Structures are given as structure tokens and as C-alpha cells.
mmCIF file of C-alpha atoms and ligand atoms in Angstrom:
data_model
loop_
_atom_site.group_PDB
_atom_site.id
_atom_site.type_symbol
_atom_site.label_atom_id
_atom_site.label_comp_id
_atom_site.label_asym_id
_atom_site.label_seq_id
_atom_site.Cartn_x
_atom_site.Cartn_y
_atom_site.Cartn_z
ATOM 1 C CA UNK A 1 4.284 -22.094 11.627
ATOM 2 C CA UNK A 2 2.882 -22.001 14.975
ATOM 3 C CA UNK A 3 5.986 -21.133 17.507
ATOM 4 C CA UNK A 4 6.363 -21.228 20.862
ATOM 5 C CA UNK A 5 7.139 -18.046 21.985
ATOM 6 C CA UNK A 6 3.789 -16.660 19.595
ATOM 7 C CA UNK A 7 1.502 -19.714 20.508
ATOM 8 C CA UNK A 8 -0.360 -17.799 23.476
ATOM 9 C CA UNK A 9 -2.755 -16.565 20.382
ATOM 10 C CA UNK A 10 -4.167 -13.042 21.313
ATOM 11 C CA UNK A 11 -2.414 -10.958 22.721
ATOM 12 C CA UNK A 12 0.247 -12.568 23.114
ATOM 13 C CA UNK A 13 1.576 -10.924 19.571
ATOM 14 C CA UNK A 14 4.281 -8.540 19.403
ATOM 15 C CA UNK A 15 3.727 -4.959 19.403
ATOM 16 C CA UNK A 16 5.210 -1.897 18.964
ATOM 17 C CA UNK A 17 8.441 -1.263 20.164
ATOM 18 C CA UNK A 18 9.374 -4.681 22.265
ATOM 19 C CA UNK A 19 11.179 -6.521 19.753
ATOM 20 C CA UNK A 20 11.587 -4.050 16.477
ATOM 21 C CA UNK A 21 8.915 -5.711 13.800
ATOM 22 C CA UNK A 22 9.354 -9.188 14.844
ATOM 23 C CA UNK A 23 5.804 -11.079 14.974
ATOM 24 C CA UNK A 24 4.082 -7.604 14.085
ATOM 25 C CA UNK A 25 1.062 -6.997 11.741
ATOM 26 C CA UNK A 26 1.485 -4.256 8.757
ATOM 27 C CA UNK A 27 -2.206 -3.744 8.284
ATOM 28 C CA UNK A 28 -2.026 0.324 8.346
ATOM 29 C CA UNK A 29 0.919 2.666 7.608
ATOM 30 C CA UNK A 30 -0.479 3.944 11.087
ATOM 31 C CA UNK A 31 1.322 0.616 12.335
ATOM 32 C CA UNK A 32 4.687 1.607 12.057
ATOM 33 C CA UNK A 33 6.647 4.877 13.634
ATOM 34 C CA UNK A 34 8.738 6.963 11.368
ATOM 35 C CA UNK A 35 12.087 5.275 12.632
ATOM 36 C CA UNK A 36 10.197 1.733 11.469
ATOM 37 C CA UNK A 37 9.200 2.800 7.983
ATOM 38 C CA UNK A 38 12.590 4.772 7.158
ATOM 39 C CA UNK A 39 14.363 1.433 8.373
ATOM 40 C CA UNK A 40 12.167 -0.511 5.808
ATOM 41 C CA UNK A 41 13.128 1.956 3.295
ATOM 42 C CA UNK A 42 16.440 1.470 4.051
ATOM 43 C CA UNK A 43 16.019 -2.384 4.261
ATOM 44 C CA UNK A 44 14.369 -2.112 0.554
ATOM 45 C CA UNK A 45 17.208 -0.469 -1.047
ATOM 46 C CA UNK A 46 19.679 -3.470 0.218
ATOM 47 C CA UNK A 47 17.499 -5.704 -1.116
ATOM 48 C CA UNK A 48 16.927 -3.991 -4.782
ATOM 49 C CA UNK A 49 20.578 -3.911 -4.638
ATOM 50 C CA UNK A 50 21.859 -7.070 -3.377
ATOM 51 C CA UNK A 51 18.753 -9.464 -3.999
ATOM 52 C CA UNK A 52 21.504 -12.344 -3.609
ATOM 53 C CA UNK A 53 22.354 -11.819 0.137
ATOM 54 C CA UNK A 54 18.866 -12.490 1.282
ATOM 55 C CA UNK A 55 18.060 -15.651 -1.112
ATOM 56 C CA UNK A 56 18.128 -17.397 2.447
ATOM 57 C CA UNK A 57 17.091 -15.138 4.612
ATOM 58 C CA UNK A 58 13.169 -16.707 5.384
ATOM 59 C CA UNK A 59 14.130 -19.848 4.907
ATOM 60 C CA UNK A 60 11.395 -22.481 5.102
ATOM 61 C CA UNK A 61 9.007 -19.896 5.965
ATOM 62 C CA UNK A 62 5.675 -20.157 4.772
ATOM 63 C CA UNK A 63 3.311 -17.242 3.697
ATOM 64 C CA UNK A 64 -0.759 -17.729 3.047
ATOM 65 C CA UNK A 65 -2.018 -15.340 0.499
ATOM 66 C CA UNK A 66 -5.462 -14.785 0.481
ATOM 67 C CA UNK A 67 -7.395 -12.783 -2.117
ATOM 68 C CA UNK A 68 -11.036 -11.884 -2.436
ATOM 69 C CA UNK A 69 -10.360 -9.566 -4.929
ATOM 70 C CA UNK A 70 -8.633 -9.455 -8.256
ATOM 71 C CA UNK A 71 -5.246 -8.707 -8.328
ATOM 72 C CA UNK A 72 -1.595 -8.772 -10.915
ATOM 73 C CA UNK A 73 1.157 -6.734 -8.924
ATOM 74 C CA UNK A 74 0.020 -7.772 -5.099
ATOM 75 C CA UNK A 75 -0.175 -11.445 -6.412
ATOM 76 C CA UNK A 76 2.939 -12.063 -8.186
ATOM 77 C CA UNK A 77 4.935 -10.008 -5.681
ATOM 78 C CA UNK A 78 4.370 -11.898 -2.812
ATOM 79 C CA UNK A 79 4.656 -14.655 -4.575
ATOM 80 C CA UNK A 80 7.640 -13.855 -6.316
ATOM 81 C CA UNK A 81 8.926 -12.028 -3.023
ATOM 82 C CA UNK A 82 8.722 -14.744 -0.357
ATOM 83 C CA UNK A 83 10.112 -17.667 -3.103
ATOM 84 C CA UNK A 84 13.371 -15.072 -3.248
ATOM 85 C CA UNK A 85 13.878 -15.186 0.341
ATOM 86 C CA UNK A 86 13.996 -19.143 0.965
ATOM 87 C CA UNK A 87 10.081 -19.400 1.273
ATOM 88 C CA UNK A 88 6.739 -20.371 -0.051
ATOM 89 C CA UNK A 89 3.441 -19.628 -0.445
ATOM 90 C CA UNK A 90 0.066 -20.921 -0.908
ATOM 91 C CA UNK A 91 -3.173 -19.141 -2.384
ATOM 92 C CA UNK A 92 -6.341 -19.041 -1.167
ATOM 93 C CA UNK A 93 -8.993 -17.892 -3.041
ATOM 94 C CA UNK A 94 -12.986 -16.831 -2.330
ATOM 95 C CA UNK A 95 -13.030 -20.624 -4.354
ATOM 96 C CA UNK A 96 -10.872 -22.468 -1.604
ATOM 97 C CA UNK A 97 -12.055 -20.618 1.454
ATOM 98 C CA UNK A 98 -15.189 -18.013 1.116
ATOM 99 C CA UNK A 99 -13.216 -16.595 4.052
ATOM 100 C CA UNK A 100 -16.489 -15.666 6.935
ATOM 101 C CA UNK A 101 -19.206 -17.868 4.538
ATOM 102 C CA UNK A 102 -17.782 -21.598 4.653
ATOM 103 C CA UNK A 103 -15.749 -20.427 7.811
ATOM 104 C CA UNK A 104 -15.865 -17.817 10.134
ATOM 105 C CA UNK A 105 -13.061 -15.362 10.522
ATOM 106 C CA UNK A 106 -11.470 -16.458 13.931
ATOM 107 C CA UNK A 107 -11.446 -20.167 12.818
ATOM 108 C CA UNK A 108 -9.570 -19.003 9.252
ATOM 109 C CA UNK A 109 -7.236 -17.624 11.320
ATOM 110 C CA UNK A 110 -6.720 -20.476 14.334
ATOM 111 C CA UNK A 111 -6.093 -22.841 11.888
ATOM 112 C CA UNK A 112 -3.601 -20.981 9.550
ATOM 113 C CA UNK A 113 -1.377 -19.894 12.544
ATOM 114 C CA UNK A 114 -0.797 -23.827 13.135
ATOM 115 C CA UNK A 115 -0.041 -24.138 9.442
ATOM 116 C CA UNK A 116 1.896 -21.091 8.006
ATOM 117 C CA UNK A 117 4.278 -18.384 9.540
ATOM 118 C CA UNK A 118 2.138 -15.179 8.332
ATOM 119 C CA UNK A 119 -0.997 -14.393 6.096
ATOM 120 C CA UNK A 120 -1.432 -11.581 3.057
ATOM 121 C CA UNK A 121 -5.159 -10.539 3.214
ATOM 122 C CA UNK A 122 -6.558 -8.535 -0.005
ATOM 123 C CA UNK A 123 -10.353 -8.128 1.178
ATOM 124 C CA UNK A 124 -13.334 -5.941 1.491
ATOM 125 C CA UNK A 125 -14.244 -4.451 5.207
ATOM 126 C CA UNK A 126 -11.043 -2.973 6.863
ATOM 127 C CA UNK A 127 -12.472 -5.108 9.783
ATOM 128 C CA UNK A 128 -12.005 -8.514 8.286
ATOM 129 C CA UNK A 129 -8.434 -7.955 8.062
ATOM 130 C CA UNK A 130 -8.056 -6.603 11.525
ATOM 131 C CA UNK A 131 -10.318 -9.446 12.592
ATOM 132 C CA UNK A 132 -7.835 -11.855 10.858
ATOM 133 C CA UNK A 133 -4.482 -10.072 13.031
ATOM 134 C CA UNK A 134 -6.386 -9.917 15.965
ATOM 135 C CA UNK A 135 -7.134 -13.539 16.281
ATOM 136 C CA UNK A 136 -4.389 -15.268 14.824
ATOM 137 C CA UNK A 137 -0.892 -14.797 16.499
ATOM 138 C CA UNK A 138 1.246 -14.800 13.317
ATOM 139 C CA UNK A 139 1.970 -11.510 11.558
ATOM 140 C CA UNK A 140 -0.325 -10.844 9.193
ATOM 141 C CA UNK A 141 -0.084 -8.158 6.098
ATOM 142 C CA UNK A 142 -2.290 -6.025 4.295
ATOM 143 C CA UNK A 143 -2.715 -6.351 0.679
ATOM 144 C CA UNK A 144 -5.140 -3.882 0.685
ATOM 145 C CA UNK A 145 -9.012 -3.677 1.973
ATOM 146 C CA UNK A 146 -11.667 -0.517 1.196
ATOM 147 C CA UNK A 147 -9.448 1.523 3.657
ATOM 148 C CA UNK A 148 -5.691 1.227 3.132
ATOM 149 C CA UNK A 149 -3.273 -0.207 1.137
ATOM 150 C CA UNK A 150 -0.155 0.267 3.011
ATOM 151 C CA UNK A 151 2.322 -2.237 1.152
ATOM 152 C CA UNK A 152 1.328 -0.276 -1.990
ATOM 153 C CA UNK A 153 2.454 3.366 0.337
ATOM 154 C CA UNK A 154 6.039 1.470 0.808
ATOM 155 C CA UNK A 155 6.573 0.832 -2.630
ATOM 156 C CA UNK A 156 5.398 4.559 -3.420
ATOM 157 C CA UNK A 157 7.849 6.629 -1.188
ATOM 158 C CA UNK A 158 10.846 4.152 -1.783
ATOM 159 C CA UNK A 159 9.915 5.063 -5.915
ATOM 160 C CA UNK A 160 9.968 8.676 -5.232
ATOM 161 C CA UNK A 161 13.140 8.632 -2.709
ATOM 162 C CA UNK A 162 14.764 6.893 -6.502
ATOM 163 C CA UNK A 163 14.104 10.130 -7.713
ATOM 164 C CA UNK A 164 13.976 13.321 -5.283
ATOM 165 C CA UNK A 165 15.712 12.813 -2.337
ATOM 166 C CA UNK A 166 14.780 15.257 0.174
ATOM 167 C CA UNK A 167 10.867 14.193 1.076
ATOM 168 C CA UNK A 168 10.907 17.042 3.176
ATOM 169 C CA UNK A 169 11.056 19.548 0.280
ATOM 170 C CA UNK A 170 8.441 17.949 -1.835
ATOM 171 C CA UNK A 171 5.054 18.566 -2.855
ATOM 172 C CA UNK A 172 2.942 15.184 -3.300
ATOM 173 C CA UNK A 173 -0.175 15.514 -5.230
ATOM 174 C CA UNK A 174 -2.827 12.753 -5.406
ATOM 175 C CA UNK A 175 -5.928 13.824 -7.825
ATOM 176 C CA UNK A 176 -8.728 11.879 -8.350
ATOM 177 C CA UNK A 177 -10.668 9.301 -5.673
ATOM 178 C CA UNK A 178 -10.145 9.548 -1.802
ATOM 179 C CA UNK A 179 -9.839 6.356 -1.589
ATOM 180 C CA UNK A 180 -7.844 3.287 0.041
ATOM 181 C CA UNK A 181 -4.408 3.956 -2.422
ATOM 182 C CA UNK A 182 -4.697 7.680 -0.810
ATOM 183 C CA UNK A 183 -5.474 7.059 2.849
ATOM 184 C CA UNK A 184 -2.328 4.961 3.107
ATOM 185 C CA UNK A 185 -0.164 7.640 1.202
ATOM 186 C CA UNK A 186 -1.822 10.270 3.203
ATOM 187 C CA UNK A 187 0.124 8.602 6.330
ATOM 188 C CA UNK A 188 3.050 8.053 4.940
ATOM 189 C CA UNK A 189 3.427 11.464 3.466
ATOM 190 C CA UNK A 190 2.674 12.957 7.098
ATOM 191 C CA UNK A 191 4.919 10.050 8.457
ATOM 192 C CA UNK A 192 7.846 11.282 6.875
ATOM 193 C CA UNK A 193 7.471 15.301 6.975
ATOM 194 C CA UNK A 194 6.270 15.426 3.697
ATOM 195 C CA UNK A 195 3.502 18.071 2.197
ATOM 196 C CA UNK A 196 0.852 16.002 0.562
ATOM 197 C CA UNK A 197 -1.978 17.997 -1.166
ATOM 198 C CA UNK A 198 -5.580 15.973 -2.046
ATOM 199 C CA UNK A 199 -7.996 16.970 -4.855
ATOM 200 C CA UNK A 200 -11.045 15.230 -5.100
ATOM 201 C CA UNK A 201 -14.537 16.036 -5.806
ATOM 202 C CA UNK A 202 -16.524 17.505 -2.353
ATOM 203 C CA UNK A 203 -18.184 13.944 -1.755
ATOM 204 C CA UNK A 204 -15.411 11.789 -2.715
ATOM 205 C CA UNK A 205 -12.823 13.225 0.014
ATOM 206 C CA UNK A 206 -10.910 10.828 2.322
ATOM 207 C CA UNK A 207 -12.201 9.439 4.871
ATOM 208 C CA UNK A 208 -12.452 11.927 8.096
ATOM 209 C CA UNK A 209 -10.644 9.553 10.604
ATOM 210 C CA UNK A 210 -7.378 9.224 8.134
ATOM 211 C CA UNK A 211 -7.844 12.712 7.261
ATOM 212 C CA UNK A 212 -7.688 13.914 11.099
ATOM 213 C CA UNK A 213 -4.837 11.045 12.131
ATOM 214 C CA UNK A 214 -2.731 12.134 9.499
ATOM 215 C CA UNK A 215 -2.884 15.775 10.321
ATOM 216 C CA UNK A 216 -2.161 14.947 13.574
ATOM 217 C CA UNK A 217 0.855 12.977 12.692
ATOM 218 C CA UNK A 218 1.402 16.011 10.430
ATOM 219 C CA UNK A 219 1.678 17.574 13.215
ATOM 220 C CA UNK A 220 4.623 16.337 14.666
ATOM 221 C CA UNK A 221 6.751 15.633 11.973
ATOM 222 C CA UNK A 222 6.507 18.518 10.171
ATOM 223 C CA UNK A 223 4.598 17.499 7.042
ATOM 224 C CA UNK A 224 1.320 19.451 5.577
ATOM 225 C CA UNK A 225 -1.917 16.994 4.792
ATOM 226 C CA UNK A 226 -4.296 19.443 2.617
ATOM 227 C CA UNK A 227 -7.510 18.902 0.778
ATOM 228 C CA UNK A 228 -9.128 20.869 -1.658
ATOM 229 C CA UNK A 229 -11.759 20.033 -4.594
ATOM 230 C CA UNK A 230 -9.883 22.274 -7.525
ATOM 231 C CA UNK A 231 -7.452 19.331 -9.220
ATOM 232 C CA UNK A 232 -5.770 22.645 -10.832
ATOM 233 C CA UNK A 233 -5.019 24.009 -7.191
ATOM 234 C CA UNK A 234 -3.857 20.675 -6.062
ATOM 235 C CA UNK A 235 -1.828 20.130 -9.112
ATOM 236 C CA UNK A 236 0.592 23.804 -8.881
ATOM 237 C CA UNK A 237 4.010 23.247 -8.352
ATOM 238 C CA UNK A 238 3.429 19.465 -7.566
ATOM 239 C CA UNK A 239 7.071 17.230 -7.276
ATOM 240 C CA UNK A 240 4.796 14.184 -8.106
ATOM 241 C CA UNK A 241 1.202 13.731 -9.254
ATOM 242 C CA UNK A 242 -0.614 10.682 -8.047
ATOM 243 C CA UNK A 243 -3.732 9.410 -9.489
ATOM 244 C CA UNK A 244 -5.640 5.835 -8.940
ATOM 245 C CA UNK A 245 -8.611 4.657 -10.641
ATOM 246 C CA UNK A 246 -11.980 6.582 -10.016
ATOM 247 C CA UNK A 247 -14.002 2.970 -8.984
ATOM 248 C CA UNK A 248 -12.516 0.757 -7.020
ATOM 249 C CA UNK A 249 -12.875 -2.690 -7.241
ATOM 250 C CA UNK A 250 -16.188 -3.257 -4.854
ATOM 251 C CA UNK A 251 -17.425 0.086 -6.352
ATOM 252 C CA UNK A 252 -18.240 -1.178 -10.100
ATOM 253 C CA UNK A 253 -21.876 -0.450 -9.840
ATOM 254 C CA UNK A 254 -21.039 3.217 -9.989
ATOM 255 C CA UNK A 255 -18.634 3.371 -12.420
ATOM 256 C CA UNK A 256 -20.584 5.239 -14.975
ATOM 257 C CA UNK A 257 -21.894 8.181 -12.055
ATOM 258 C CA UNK A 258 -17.748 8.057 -11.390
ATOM 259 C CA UNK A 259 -17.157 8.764 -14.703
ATOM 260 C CA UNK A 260 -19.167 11.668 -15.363
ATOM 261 C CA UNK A 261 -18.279 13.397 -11.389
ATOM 262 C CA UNK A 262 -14.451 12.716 -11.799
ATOM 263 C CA UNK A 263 -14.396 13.938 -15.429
ATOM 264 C CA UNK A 264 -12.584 17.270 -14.661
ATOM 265 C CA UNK A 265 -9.865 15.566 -12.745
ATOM 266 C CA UNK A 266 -8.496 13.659 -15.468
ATOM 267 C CA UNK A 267 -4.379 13.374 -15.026
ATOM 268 C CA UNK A 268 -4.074 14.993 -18.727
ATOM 269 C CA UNK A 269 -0.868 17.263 -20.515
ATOM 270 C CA UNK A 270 -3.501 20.249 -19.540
ATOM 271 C CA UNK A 271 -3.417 19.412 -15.806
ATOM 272 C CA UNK A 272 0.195 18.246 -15.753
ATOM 273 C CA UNK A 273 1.406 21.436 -17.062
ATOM 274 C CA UNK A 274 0.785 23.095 -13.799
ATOM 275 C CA UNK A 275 3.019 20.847 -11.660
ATOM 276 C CA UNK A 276 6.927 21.455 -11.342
ATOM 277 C CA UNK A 277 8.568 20.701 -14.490
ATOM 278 C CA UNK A 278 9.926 17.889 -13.692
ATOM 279 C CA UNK A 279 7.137 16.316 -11.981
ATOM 280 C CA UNK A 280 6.946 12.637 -11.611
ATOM 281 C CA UNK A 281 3.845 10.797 -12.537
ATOM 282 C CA UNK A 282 2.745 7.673 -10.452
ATOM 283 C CA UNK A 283 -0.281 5.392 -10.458
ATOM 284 C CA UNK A 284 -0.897 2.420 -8.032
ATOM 285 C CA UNK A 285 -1.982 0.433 -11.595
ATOM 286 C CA UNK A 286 -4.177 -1.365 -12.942
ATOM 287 C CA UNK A 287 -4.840 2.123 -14.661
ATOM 288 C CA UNK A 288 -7.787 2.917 -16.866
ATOM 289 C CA UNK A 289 -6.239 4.927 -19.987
ATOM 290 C CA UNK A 290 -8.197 7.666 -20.773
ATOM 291 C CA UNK A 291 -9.924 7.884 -17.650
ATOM 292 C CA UNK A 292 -8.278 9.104 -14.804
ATOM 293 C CA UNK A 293 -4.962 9.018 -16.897
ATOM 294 C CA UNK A 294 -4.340 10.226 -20.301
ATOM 295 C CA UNK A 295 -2.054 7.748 -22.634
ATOM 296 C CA UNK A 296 0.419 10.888 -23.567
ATOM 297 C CA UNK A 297 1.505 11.321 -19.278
ATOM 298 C CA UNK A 298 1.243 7.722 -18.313
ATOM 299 C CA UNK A 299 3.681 6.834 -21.449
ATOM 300 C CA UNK A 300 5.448 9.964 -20.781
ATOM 301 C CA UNK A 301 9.790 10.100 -19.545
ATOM 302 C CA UNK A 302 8.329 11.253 -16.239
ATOM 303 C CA UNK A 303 5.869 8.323 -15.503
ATOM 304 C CA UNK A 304 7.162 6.077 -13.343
ATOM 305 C CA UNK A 305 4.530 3.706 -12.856
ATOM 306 C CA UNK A 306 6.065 0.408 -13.768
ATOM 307 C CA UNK A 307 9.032 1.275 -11.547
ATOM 308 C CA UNK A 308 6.537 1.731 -8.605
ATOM 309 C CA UNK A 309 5.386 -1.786 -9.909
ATOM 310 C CA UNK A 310 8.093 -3.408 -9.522
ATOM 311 C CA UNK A 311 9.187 -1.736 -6.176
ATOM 312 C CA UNK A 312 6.178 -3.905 -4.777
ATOM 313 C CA UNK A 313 8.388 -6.612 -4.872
ATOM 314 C CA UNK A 314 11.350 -5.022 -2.747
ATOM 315 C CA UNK A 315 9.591 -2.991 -0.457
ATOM 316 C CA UNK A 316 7.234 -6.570 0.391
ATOM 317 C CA UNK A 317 10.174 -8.436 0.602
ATOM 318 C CA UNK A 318 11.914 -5.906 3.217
ATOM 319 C CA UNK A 319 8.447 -5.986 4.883
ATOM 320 C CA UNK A 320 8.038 -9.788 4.941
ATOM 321 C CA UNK A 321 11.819 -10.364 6.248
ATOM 322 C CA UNK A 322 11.229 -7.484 8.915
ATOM 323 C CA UNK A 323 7.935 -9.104 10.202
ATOM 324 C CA UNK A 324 8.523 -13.141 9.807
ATOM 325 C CA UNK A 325 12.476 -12.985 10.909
ATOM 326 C CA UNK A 326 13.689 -15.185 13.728
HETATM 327 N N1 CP B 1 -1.435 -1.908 -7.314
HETATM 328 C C1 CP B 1 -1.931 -3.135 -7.034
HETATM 329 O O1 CP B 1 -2.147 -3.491 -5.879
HETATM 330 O O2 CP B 1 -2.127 -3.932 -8.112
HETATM 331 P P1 CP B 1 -2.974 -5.299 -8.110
HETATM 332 O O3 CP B 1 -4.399 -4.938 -7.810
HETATM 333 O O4 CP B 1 -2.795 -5.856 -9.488
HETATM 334 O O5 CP B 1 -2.405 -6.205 -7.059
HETATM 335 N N1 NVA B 2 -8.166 1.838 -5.382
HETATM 336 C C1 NVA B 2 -7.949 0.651 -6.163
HETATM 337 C C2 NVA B 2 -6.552 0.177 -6.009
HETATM 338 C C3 NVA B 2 -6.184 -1.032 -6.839
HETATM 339 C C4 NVA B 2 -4.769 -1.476 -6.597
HETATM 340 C C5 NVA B 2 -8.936 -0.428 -5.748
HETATM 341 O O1 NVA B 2 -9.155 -0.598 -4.538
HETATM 342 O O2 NVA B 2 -9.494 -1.093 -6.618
#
């Protein structure tokens, strides 16, 4: 709800490094420094394991979720999430709002910051959602657009840190679509020192900007951001392999073109074989079996894609707590 010390609307919202994530936006991975995302990490583990000590920790505090596209794990995490820590939310649906059709952007967002202490945006352009932060002066979250999906990243690393601890040491391998499930694990990976190898086709690389911001994070830290178009390449020696769907939702008109181009980059026993033997598999979900992922890895002992699921839920909850907190 509309506060004093946030009610100067733009910019008068919290940035980085002033107050920790107090009042901040988590719209890109890019948004946060390494010392911010390891202390999320952190903050996620406390909550997996002691869910109990934060049942009142957002008391009162009220989260809008709005969707314009489909969604099962985003959804019922936030939903789920906030509830656990004291608070409530409300959904808002293309149905309720037809967010920039019935109202424009900037009014969305000058009349939820009166009514709710942050917003969850799952929509198209990148731009709507930054639209959205930039004009209303309550943190608002990410919950993915056609460029990132950085709550989705969180979830990701904390599942591997389960796992392998050392992210320094390990080979990440994401085969398939360059798309908004990669960009955001591109960052992380290069947030946090890690070597992160893409295969896609030629015309289906990540975007240039995330490509060239995360090798210049990369940089610094010490990880490796690499590209190439042979999935067998890309797969050697991989700690995890990382595929998403090959048409994202927006994209279904070219679903059956997708098919046929991403063919050879199917996440199969054949392609698995090259990576380390043991090799995690992960997948954002929803999957598409027998697509991008074969039945015989997803169901495999080393898939741990319902684990990343539920991770959603922790790593959101540290997230939410870390941005709405008093
Ligand atoms: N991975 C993910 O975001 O799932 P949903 O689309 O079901 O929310
Ligand atoms: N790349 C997928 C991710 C779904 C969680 C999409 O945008 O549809």
C-alpha cells in the first residue's frame, strides 16, 4: 500500500545500494549485484528450511499478480508464497484489466501503488514491465516477459547449489531456444563465476545485448558465457543440461518451422551421454515430451525438474520478503 516514504512516485523508488532491496524492482537478473543474489540464495535456503519463522514476516502485505499469459508454477507460487508469509494476493487477468487496451500502462500502475504493496507482471514486450516499475513506486517483479525470466534464474541456481556446490567449477549447458528462460540464466551464470555454454541453432541465438552484458559481467567475475550451434559441443562434459521449450508462448504460430529447425537438439539418452556422468537435467517446465525433451532423461534419477519447480516457491518468497520488507 501506498507509503510515505515511497509516495513521491518516480523516482523516488529505491535503487541499488541505498537501502539493500528494500522498495526495489527484480525485473532482470541484471538488477541485482552478486553480493544481492548470493544473499537471496542464502535467504532461500532459511526459508526451505524453516518455512515456520517467516509465517509473519509480510504481514498484511498485499501482492497484485498480473498475467497475460498462461501460467501453473509462476501462479501458484506467488500465490502460495506471499499467503506463507502473512500476505495476500489478488489476480488480474487480460479479463479484469486488458492491461494498455481498457487502461493505459502508467494509470495500471498509479492506481495499484495506492492499493497494493508490489505487483508480479507475466507479459509480452520487456517494455511493458519496465513501463509498469518505472511508473509506479512500489516494487514490482518479473514473472517473466519475451526477454527474461529472472525469478525462474533464482529458483535454477539455488536447485543446482542442492546439488554441486562449487558454481565456480561447473559447466552449465542450456540446448535448445535462446530465449527469455536463457537470457536470465545467462546472467546469473556470469553473475556468479560460473561457465555457461549455449547451443542453439545460428538464427535462434540469444539476444546480442544479453549476450554482450553477460560477457561483460563474465568478465569480472570470472565466469565463461559461450555460444555455439553444435548441441553435441555444447553438451561435453556438461555438470547440468538445460533445455526449455522450442516456442514460447507468443511464438505458437511457428511451432511447426520450430519443430523441424530444433529437431537435432533434442535433450535425448544420445545427447546426454556426452555430458559428465552425473549430469543434472533441468527444464523451466511446462515441458513438451518428446520434443525438446525425451521421456527416458526428463523421468530419469538425474532430472531434477520438479525440484526446480518447487524451488519457485522459496526462492519468490526470499525475493518477495527482500523487496516488500519494512
Ligand atoms: N516455469 C514457469 O514459469 O512455469 P509457468 O509458465 O507454469 O508459470
Ligand atoms: N520460454 C518459455 C518459458 C515458460 C515458463 C515461454 O516463454 O513460454
Amino acid at each position: 500500500m501506498k507509503n510515505t516514504k515511497k509516495s513521491k512516485a518516480k523516482g523516488a523508488k529505491a535503487t541499488s545500494g541505498n537501502k539493500g532491496l528494500r522498495g526495489r524492482d527484480y525485473l532482470s537478473v541484471d538488477d541485482l549485484s552478486t553480493a544481492e543474489i548470493k544473499r537471496i540464495l542464502e535467504l532461500t535456503a532459511d526459508i526451505k528450511a524453516r518455512p515456520k519463522k517467516y509465517r509473519h514476516s509480510l504481514d498484511g502485505k498485499m501482492m497484485a499478480l498480473i498475467f497475460e499469459k498462461p501460467s501453473l508454477r509462476t501462479r501458484t507460487t506467488f500465490t502460495v508464497g506471499i499467503k506463507q508469509l502473512g500476505g495476500d494476493s489478488i489476480l488480474l487477468t487480460p479479463a479484469d484489466i486488458n492491461l494498455g487496451k481498457r487502461e493505459s500502462v502508467y494509470d495500471v500502475a498509479k492506481n495499484l501503488e495506492r492499493m497494493v504493496d508490489g505487483i508480479m507482471i507475466r507479459t509480452f514486450g520487456h517494455d511493458i514491465c519496465t513501463s509498469l516499475a518505472d511508473h509506479a513506486c512500489i516494487p514490482v517483479i518479473n514473472g517473466l516477459t519475451d526477454l527474461e525470466h529472472p525469478c525462474q534464474a533464482m529458483a535454477d541456481i539455488f536447485t543446482v547449489l542442492e546439488h554441486k556446490k562449487n558454481l565456480k567449477k561447473l559447466k552449465i549447458t542450456y540446448i535448445g531456444d535462446g530465449n527469455n528462460v536463457t537470457h536470465s540464466l545467462m546472467l546469473i551464470a556470469a553473475k556468479l563465476g560460473t561457465t555457461m555454454v549455449v547451443g542453439t541453432p545460428e538464427g535462434y541465438k540469444p539476444v546480442q545485448s544479453i549476450m554482450d552484458r553477460s560477457c561483460a559481467i563474465a568478465e569480472e567475475t570470472g565466469a565463461k558465457i559461450l555460444w555455439t550451434a553444435d548441441p553435441v559441443e555444447a553438451a561435453r562434459e556438461a555438470d547440468v543440461i538445460y533445455t526449455d521449450t522450442w516456442t514460447s508462448m507468443g511464438q505458437e504460430a511457428e511451432a511447426v518451422e520450430r519443430r523441424r529447425i530444433f529437431a537435432s537438439y533434442q535433450v535425448n539418452a544420445a545427447l546426454f551421454s556426452h555430458a559428465h556422468e552425473r549430469a543434472l537435467f533441468m527444464h523451466c517446465l511446462p515441458a513438451h515430451r518428446g520434443e525438446e525433451v525425451t521421456d527416458e532423461i526428463i523421468d530419469s534419477p538425474q532430472s531434477v525438474v520438479f525440484q526446480e519447480a518447487e524451488n519457485r516457491l522459496h526462492a519468490q518468497k526470499a525475493i518477495m520478503l527482500e523487496l516488500l520488507r519494512e
